[in-house]
Amino acid sequence: MRTFQSTDGVRWRVDVKLPGASNAMVVFRHPNGRTSRLDRYAWKNVDGPEARNVTARLDPKEVLGRLSDDDIALLFRRSMRIAAADNPLGVPVTHTG
């Protein structure tokens, strides 16, 4: 596990989950710890020998180890919240009028 400090001073824990043959999910865990609603994620694509073998799986620790601080900062800027806001559209999604 690594840490990343965003521009607002929050120190996020960085972890790699759901490895595939050519990508893995990079998860930014908010230090709050009481809720995962503030956690963020981004996908890291990897171009390596594993990408050509659909039965292969990337090693999460190796993916995390290969990420530079600049890579992590870029992934954070591209990341999305894991949980949407309570009402992100301002009206219920099922509302037709």
Coordinates of C-alpha atoms in Angstrom, one line a residue:
M1 CA 0.0 0.0 0.0
R2 CA 1.2 3.5 -0.9
T3 CA 0.1 7.0 -0.1
F4 CA -0.7 9.9 -2.3
Q5 CA -1.3 13.5 -1.1
S6 CA -3.8 15.4 -3.2
T7 CA -3.5 19.2 -3.8
D8 CA -6.1 19.8 -1.0
G9 CA -3.8 18.1 1.5
V10 CA -5.7 14.8 1.8
R11 CA -3.4 11.8 2.2
W12 CA -5.0 8.9 0.2
R13 CA -4.1 5.3 0.6
V14 CA -3.4 3.7 -2.8
D15 CA -4.1 0.1 -3.6
V16 CA -4.5 -2.1 -6.7
K17 CA -7.5 -4.3 -7.1
L18 CA -9.2 -6.5 -9.8
P19 CA -6.1 -7.3 -11.9
G20 CA -6.8 -8.5 -15.4
A21 CA -4.5 -9.5 -18.2
S22 CA -4.0 -5.9 -19.4
N23 CA -5.4 -3.6 -16.7
A24 CA -6.0 -3.2 -13.0
M25 CA -8.1 -0.9 -10.8
V26 CA -6.2 1.6 -8.8
V27 CA -8.2 2.5 -5.7
F28 CA -7.7 5.7 -3.7
R29 CA -9.0 5.2 -0.2
H30 CA -10.0 8.3 1.7
P31 CA -8.4 8.6 5.2
N32 CA -11.8 9.1 6.8
G33 CA -12.2 5.3 6.9
R34 CA -15.8 5.4 8.2
T35 CA -17.3 5.3 4.7
S36 CA -16.2 4.2 1.3
R37 CA -18.4 6.9 -0.3
L38 CA -15.4 9.2 -0.6
D39 CA -13.1 6.6 -2.2
R40 CA -12.0 7.0 -5.8
Y41 CA -10.9 4.7 -8.5
A42 CA -9.2 4.7 -12.0
W43 CA -8.1 2.0 -14.4
K44 CA -4.4 1.5 -15.2
N45 CA -3.8 -0.2 -18.6
V46 CA -0.6 -2.2 -18.9
D47 CA 1.1 -3.1 -22.1
G48 CA 3.2 -6.2 -21.3
P49 CA 3.4 -9.9 -22.2
E50 CA 0.4 -10.6 -19.9
A51 CA -1.8 -8.4 -22.1
R52 CA -1.5 -11.0 -25.0
N53 CA -2.6 -13.9 -22.8
V54 CA -6.2 -13.5 -21.7
T55 CA -5.7 -16.2 -19.0
A56 CA -2.9 -14.3 -17.3
R57 CA -3.4 -12.0 -14.4
L58 CA -1.2 -9.0 -13.4
D59 CA 0.3 -9.0 -9.9
P60 CA -1.3 -6.1 -7.9
K61 CA 1.9 -5.6 -5.9
E62 CA 4.0 -5.4 -9.1
V63 CA 1.6 -3.0 -10.7
L64 CA 1.6 -0.7 -7.7
G65 CA 5.4 -1.0 -7.5
R66 CA 5.8 0.1 -11.1
L67 CA 3.7 3.2 -10.7
S68 CA 5.7 6.4 -10.3
D69 CA 4.5 9.3 -8.2
D70 CA 3.6 11.1 -11.5
D71 CA 1.6 8.1 -12.7
I72 CA -0.4 8.0 -9.4
A73 CA -1.0 11.8 -9.6
L74 CA -2.3 11.4 -13.2
L75 CA -4.5 8.5 -12.2
F76 CA -5.9 10.5 -9.3
R77 CA -6.8 13.4 -11.6
R78 CA -8.6 10.9 -13.9
S79 CA -10.3 9.0 -11.0
M80 CA -14.0 8.9 -10.3
R81 CA -15.8 8.4 -7.0
I82 CA -16.7 4.9 -6.2
A83 CA -20.1 5.9 -4.9
A84 CA -22.3 8.6 -6.6
A85 CA -23.7 11.4 -4.6
D86 CA -27.1 10.9 -2.9
N87 CA -28.8 12.7 -5.7
P88 CA -26.3 13.6 -8.4
L89 CA -28.9 14.8 -11.0
G90 CA -31.0 16.8 -8.6
V91 CA -34.1 14.9 -9.4
P92 CA -34.9 11.2 -9.1
V93 CA -33.6 9.2 -12.0
T94 CA -37.1 7.6 -12.4
H95 CA -38.8 11.0 -12.6
T96 CA -40.2 11.6 -16.1
G97 CA -41.6 15.1 -15.8

